Amino acid sequence: MNIILLGPPGAGKGTQAKILTKKYMIPQISTGDILRAAVKDQTPMGIKAKAFMDNGALVPDEVVVGIVEERLAKADCAGGFILDGFPRTVAQADALKKMLVDHGRAIEHVISVDVDKEELLQRITGRRTCRGCGRGYHVRFDPPTASSVCDECGGELYQRDDDREETIRTRLAVYEQQTSPLITYYANESLLRSISGTGSIEDIQQAIITILEGGQGDNP
Ligand code: AP5
């Protein structure tokens, strides 16, 4: 199963991708997570990416396309993958199509997760992430049992540098301008299914599974 989860910042792509990886035993490829790891390790790519990320801007296409090409070549992607946060521009979508075609592969499902702007702001400002295992939480909607401690690995929970309100507004505007054209792009390829991303994490997961296993989304 080769899947793209599409949606604005805070739509729940990462939350859903982590559950899907366990169900289908295919990896989540989050360009945001890969870039944050590079920033933390202060690699040349991370140093270059940090300024873009801190400002809520997109990292240049050639950098993220290179990351994804390298990641998709790994053995654990042979049985499928979940792309979370990539592609984010038409140029990235074109590059993805080419790299997959070159290896006799293709995207099978693009699921667009829709959430309104006020809810997105609440979700992102309340998000906390585990430094150890990367599991996401929300201080109100999905809190850990003990504040600041991950239920799964005991790791410390932290708030992302780009989850400040002014940066979030820029990220939402960037999504509208540069990423939302991909909805039409993948609709034209007859790959797009849209679901509401509002409701319980479990109900949204079920809506995604229904699509992946042959059902229809809200707007087929
Ligand atoms: P990235 O890390 O990809 O961030 P994003 O797309 O902005 O998405 P988020 O991680 O903010 O949200 P999400 O949809 O995964 O939501 P989540 O599940 O965490 O990118 C960060 C930066 O890296 C970019 O700004 C850019 O600079 C760079 N970058 C990355 N990829 C790039 C690319 N391809 N090209 C160029 N630059 C790139 O959920 C959010 C919160 O809501 C959590 O607290 C969660 O617990 C909660 N939640 C989830 N579901 C629900 C629910 N149903 N109800 C209530 N709360 C919920």
CSV table of N, CA, C and O in Angstrom, one decimal, residues 149-207:
chain,number,residue,atom,x,y,z
A,149,VAL,N,5.2,13.4,30.6
A,149,VAL,CA,5.9,12.1,30.5
A,149,VAL,C,5.1,11.2,29.5
A,149,VAL,O,3.9,11.1,29.6
A,150,CYS,N,5.9,10.6,28.6
A,150,CYS,CA,5.2,9.7,27.6
A,150,CYS,C,4.7,8.5,28.3
A,150,CYS,O,5.4,7.8,29.0
A,151,ASP,N,3.5,8.1,27.9
A,151,ASP,CA,2.9,6.9,28.5
A,151,ASP,C,3.6,5.7,28.0
A,151,ASP,O,3.6,4.6,28.6
A,152,GLU,N,4.1,5.7,26.7
A,152,GLU,CA,4.7,4.5,26.1
A,152,GLU,C,6.1,4.3,26.5
A,152,GLU,O,6.5,3.1,26.7
A,153,CYS,N,6.9,5.3,26.6
A,153,CYS,CA,8.4,5.0,26.8
A,153,CYS,C,8.9,5.8,28.0
A,153,CYS,O,10.1,5.7,28.3
A,154,GLY,N,8.1,6.7,28.7
A,154,GLY,CA,8.6,7.4,29.8
A,154,GLY,C,9.4,8.6,29.4
A,154,GLY,O,10.0,9.3,30.3
A,155,GLY,N,9.5,8.9,28.1
A,155,GLY,CA,10.3,10.0,27.6
A,155,GLY,C,9.7,11.4,28.0
A,155,GLY,O,8.5,11.5,28.3
A,156,GLU,N,10.6,12.4,27.8
A,156,GLU,CA,10.1,13.8,28.1
A,156,GLU,C,9.2,14.3,27.0
A,156,GLU,O,9.6,14.1,25.8
A,157,LEU,N,8.1,15.0,27.3
A,157,LEU,CA,7.3,15.6,26.2
A,157,LEU,C,7.8,17.0,26.0
A,157,LEU,O,8.1,17.7,27.0
A,158,TYR,N,7.8,17.5,24.8
A,158,TYR,CA,8.2,18.9,24.5
A,158,TYR,C,7.3,19.5,23.4
A,158,TYR,O,6.5,18.8,22.8
A,159,GLN,N,7.4,20.8,23.3
A,159,GLN,CA,6.6,21.6,22.3
A,159,GLN,C,7.5,22.0,21.2
A,159,GLN,O,8.7,22.4,21.4
A,160,ARG,N,7.1,21.7,20.0
A,160,ARG,CA,7.9,22.0,18.8
A,160,ARG,C,8.2,23.5,18.7
A,160,ARG,O,7.4,24.4,19.0
A,161,ASP,N,9.4,23.9,18.2
A,161,ASP,CA,9.8,25.3,18.0
A,161,ASP,C,8.9,26.0,17.1
A,161,ASP,O,8.7,27.2,17.2
A,162,ASP,N,8.3,25.3,16.1
A,162,ASP,CA,7.5,26.0,15.1
A,162,ASP,C,6.0,26.0,15.5
A,162,ASP,O,5.2,26.3,14.7
A,163,ASP,N,5.7,25.6,16.7
A,163,ASP,CA,4.3,25.6,17.1
A,163,ASP,C,3.9,26.8,17.9
A,163,ASP,O,3.0,26.8,18.7
A,164,ARG,N,4.6,27.9,17.6
A,164,ARG,CA,4.2,29.2,18.2
A,164,ARG,C,3.1,29.8,17.3
A,164,ARG,O,3.1,29.6,16.1
A,165,GLU,N,2.2,30.6,17.9
A,165,GLU,CA,1.0,31.0,17.1
A,165,GLU,C,1.3,31.8,15.8
A,165,GLU,O,0.8,31.5,14.8
A,166,GLU,N,2.3,32.7,15.9
A,166,GLU,CA,2.6,33.5,14.6
A,166,GLU,C,3.2,32.6,13.5
A,166,GLU,O,2.9,32.8,12.3
A,167,THR,N,4.0,31.6,13.9
A,167,THR,CA,4.6,30.7,12.9
A,167,THR,C,3.5,29.8,12.4
A,167,THR,O,3.4,29.5,11.2
A,168,ILE,N,2.5,29.4,13.3
A,168,ILE,CA,1.4,28.5,12.8
A,168,ILE,C,0.6,29.2,11.7
A,168,ILE,O,0.3,28.6,10.7
A,169,ARG,N,0.4,30.5,11.9
A,169,ARG,CA,-0.4,31.3,10.9
A,169,ARG,C,0.3,31.3,9.6
A,169,ARG,O,-0.3,31.1,8.5
A,170,THR,N,1.6,31.4,9.6
A,170,THR,CA,2.4,31.4,8.4
A,170,THR,C,2.3,30.0,7.7
A,170,THR,O,2.1,29.9,6.5
A,171,ARG,N,2.4,29.0,8.6
A,171,ARG,CA,2.4,27.6,8.0
A,171,ARG,C,1.0,27.3,7.4
A,171,ARG,O,0.9,26.7,6.3
A,172,LEU,N,-0.1,27.8,8.0
A,172,LEU,CA,-1.4,27.6,7.4
A,172,LEU,C,-1.5,28.4,6.1
A,172,LEU,O,-2.1,27.8,5.1
A,173,ALA,N,-1.0,29.6,6.0
A,173,ALA,CA,-1.0,30.3,4.7
A,173,ALA,C,-0.2,29.6,3.6
A,173,ALA,O,-0.6,29.5,2.5
A,174,VAL,N,1.0,29.1,4.1
A,174,VAL,CA,1.8,28.4,3.1
A,174,VAL,C,1.1,27.1,2.6
A,174,VAL,O,1.1,26.8,1.4
A,175,TYR,N,0.3,26.5,3.5
A,175,TYR,CA,-0.4,25.3,3.0
A,175,TYR,C,-1.4,25.7,2.0
A,175,TYR,O,-1.6,25.1,0.9
A,176,GLU,N,-2.2,26.8,2.2
A,176,GLU,CA,-3.2,27.3,1.3
A,176,GLU,C,-2.6,27.6,-0.1
A,176,GLU,O,-3.1,27.2,-1.1
A,177,GLN,N,-1.4,28.3,0.0
A,177,GLN,CA,-0.9,28.8,-1.3
A,177,GLN,C,-0.1,27.7,-2.1
A,177,GLN,O,-0.3,27.5,-3.3
A,178,GLN,N,0.7,26.9,-1.3
A,178,GLN,CA,1.6,26.0,-2.0
A,178,GLN,C,1.1,24.5,-2.0
A,178,GLN,O,1.5,23.7,-2.9
A,179,THR,N,0.4,24.1,-1.0
A,179,THR,CA,0.1,22.6,-0.9
A,179,THR,C,-1.3,22.3,-1.3
A,179,THR,O,-1.6,21.3,-1.9
A,180,SER,N,-2.3,23.2,-1.0
A,180,SER,CA,-3.7,22.9,-1.4
A,180,SER,C,-3.9,22.6,-2.9
A,180,SER,O,-4.8,21.8,-3.2
A,181,PRO,N,-3.1,23.2,-3.8
A,181,PRO,CA,-3.3,22.8,-5.2
A,181,PRO,C,-3.1,21.3,-5.4
A,181,PRO,O,-3.6,20.8,-6.5
A,182,LEU,N,-2.5,20.6,-4.5
A,182,LEU,CA,-2.4,19.1,-4.7
A,182,LEU,C,-3.7,18.4,-4.6
A,182,LEU,O,-3.8,17.3,-5.0
A,183,ILE,N,-4.7,19.0,-4.0
A,183,ILE,CA,-6.0,18.4,-3.9
A,183,ILE,C,-6.5,18.2,-5.3
A,183,ILE,O,-7.0,17.1,-5.7
A,184,THR,N,-6.5,19.3,-6.1
A,184,THR,CA,-6.9,19.2,-7.5
A,184,THR,C,-6.0,18.2,-8.3
A,184,THR,O,-6.4,17.4,-9.1
A,185,TYR,N,-4.7,18.4,-8.0
A,185,TYR,CA,-3.7,17.5,-8.7
A,185,TYR,C,-4.0,16.1,-8.6
A,185,TYR,O,-4.1,15.3,-9.6
A,186,TYR,N,-4.3,15.6,-7.3
A,186,TYR,CA,-4.6,14.2,-7.2
A,186,TYR,C,-6.0,13.8,-7.5
A,186,TYR,O,-6.3,12.7,-7.9
A,187,ALA,N,-6.9,14.8,-7.4
A,187,ALA,CA,-8.3,14.5,-7.9
A,187,ALA,C,-8.2,14.2,-9.4
A,187,ALA,O,-8.9,13.3,-9.9
A,188,ASN,N,-7.4,15.0,-10.1
A,188,ASN,CA,-7.3,14.8,-11.6
A,188,ASN,C,-6.7,13.4,-11.9
A,188,ASN,O,-6.9,12.9,-13.0
A,189,GLU,N,-5.9,12.9,-11.0
A,189,GLU,CA,-5.3,11.6,-11.2
A,189,GLU,C,-6.2,10.4,-10.6
A,189,GLU,O,-5.8,9.3,-10.6
A,190,SER,N,-7.5,10.8,-10.2
A,190,SER,CA,-8.4,9.9,-9.6
A,190,SER,C,-7.9,9.1,-8.4
A,190,SER,O,-8.2,7.9,-8.2
A,191,LEU,N,-7.0,9.8,-7.6
A,191,LEU,CA,-6.4,9.1,-6.5
A,191,LEU,C,-7.0,9.7,-5.2
A,191,LEU,O,-6.8,9.1,-4.1
A,192,LEU,N,-7.6,10.8,-5.2
A,192,LEU,CA,-8.0,11.6,-4.0
A,192,LEU,C,-9.3,11.1,-3.3
A,192,LEU,O,-10.3,10.9,-4.0
A,193,ARG,N,-9.2,10.9,-2.0
A,193,ARG,CA,-10.4,10.7,-1.2
A,193,ARG,C,-10.3,11.7,-0.1
A,193,ARG,O,-9.2,11.8,0.5
A,194,SER,N,-11.4,12.4,0.2
A,194,SER,CA,-11.3,13.4,1.3
A,194,SER,C,-12.2,12.9,2.5
A,194,SER,O,-13.2,12.3,2.3
A,195,ILE,N,-11.6,13.1,3.7
A,195,ILE,CA,-12.4,12.8,4.9
A,195,ILE,C,-12.4,14.0,5.9
A,195,ILE,O,-11.5,14.8,5.8
A,196,SER,N,-13.4,14.0,6.7
A,196,SER,CA,-13.4,15.0,7.8
A,196,SER,C,-12.4,14.5,8.9
A,196,SER,O,-12.4,13.4,9.3
A,197,GLY,N,-11.5,15.5,9.3
A,197,GLY,CA,-10.5,15.1,10.3
A,197,GLY,C,-11.0,15.6,11.7
A,197,GLY,O,-10.2,15.6,12.6
A,198,THR,N,-12.3,15.9,11.8
A,198,THR,CA,-12.8,16.3,13.1
A,198,THR,C,-13.6,15.2,13.7
A,198,THR,O,-14.4,14.5,12.9
A,199,GLY,N,-13.4,14.9,14.9
A,199,GLY,CA,-14.0,13.8,15.6
A,199,GLY,C,-12.9,13.0,16.4
A,199,GLY,O,-11.8,13.5,16.5
A,200,SER,N,-13.3,11.8,16.8
A,200,SER,CA,-12.3,11.1,17.6
A,200,SER,C,-11.2,10.5,16.7
A,200,SER,O,-11.4,10.3,15.5
A,201,ILE,N,-10.0,10.4,17.3
A,201,ILE,CA,-8.9,9.8,16.5
A,201,ILE,C,-9.3,8.4,16.0
A,201,ILE,O,-9.0,8.1,14.9
A,202,GLU,N,-10.1,7.7,16.8
A,202,GLU,CA,-10.5,6.3,16.4
A,202,GLU,C,-11.4,6.4,15.2
A,202,GLU,O,-11.3,5.6,14.3
A,203,ASP,N,-12.4,7.3,15.2
A,203,ASP,CA,-13.4,7.4,14.1
A,203,ASP,C,-12.7,7.8,12.8
A,203,ASP,O,-13.0,7.3,11.7
A,204,ILE,N,-11.7,8.7,12.9
A,204,ILE,CA,-11.0,9.1,11.7
A,204,ILE,C,-10.1,8.0,11.2
A,204,ILE,O,-10.1,7.7,10.0
A,205,GLN,N,-9.5,7.2,12.1
A,205,GLN,CA,-8.8,6.1,11.7
A,205,GLN,C,-9.6,5.1,10.9
A,205,GLN,O,-9.3,4.6,9.9
A,206,GLN,N,-10.9,4.9,11.4
A,206,GLN,CA,-11.8,3.9,10.8
A,206,GLN,C,-12.2,4.4,9.4
A,206,GLN,O,-12.2,3.6,8.4
A,207,ALA,N,-12.4,5.8,9.3
A,207,ALA,CA,-12.7,6.3,7.9
A,207,ALA,C,-11.6,6.1,7.0
A,207,ALA,O,-11.8,5.7,5.8
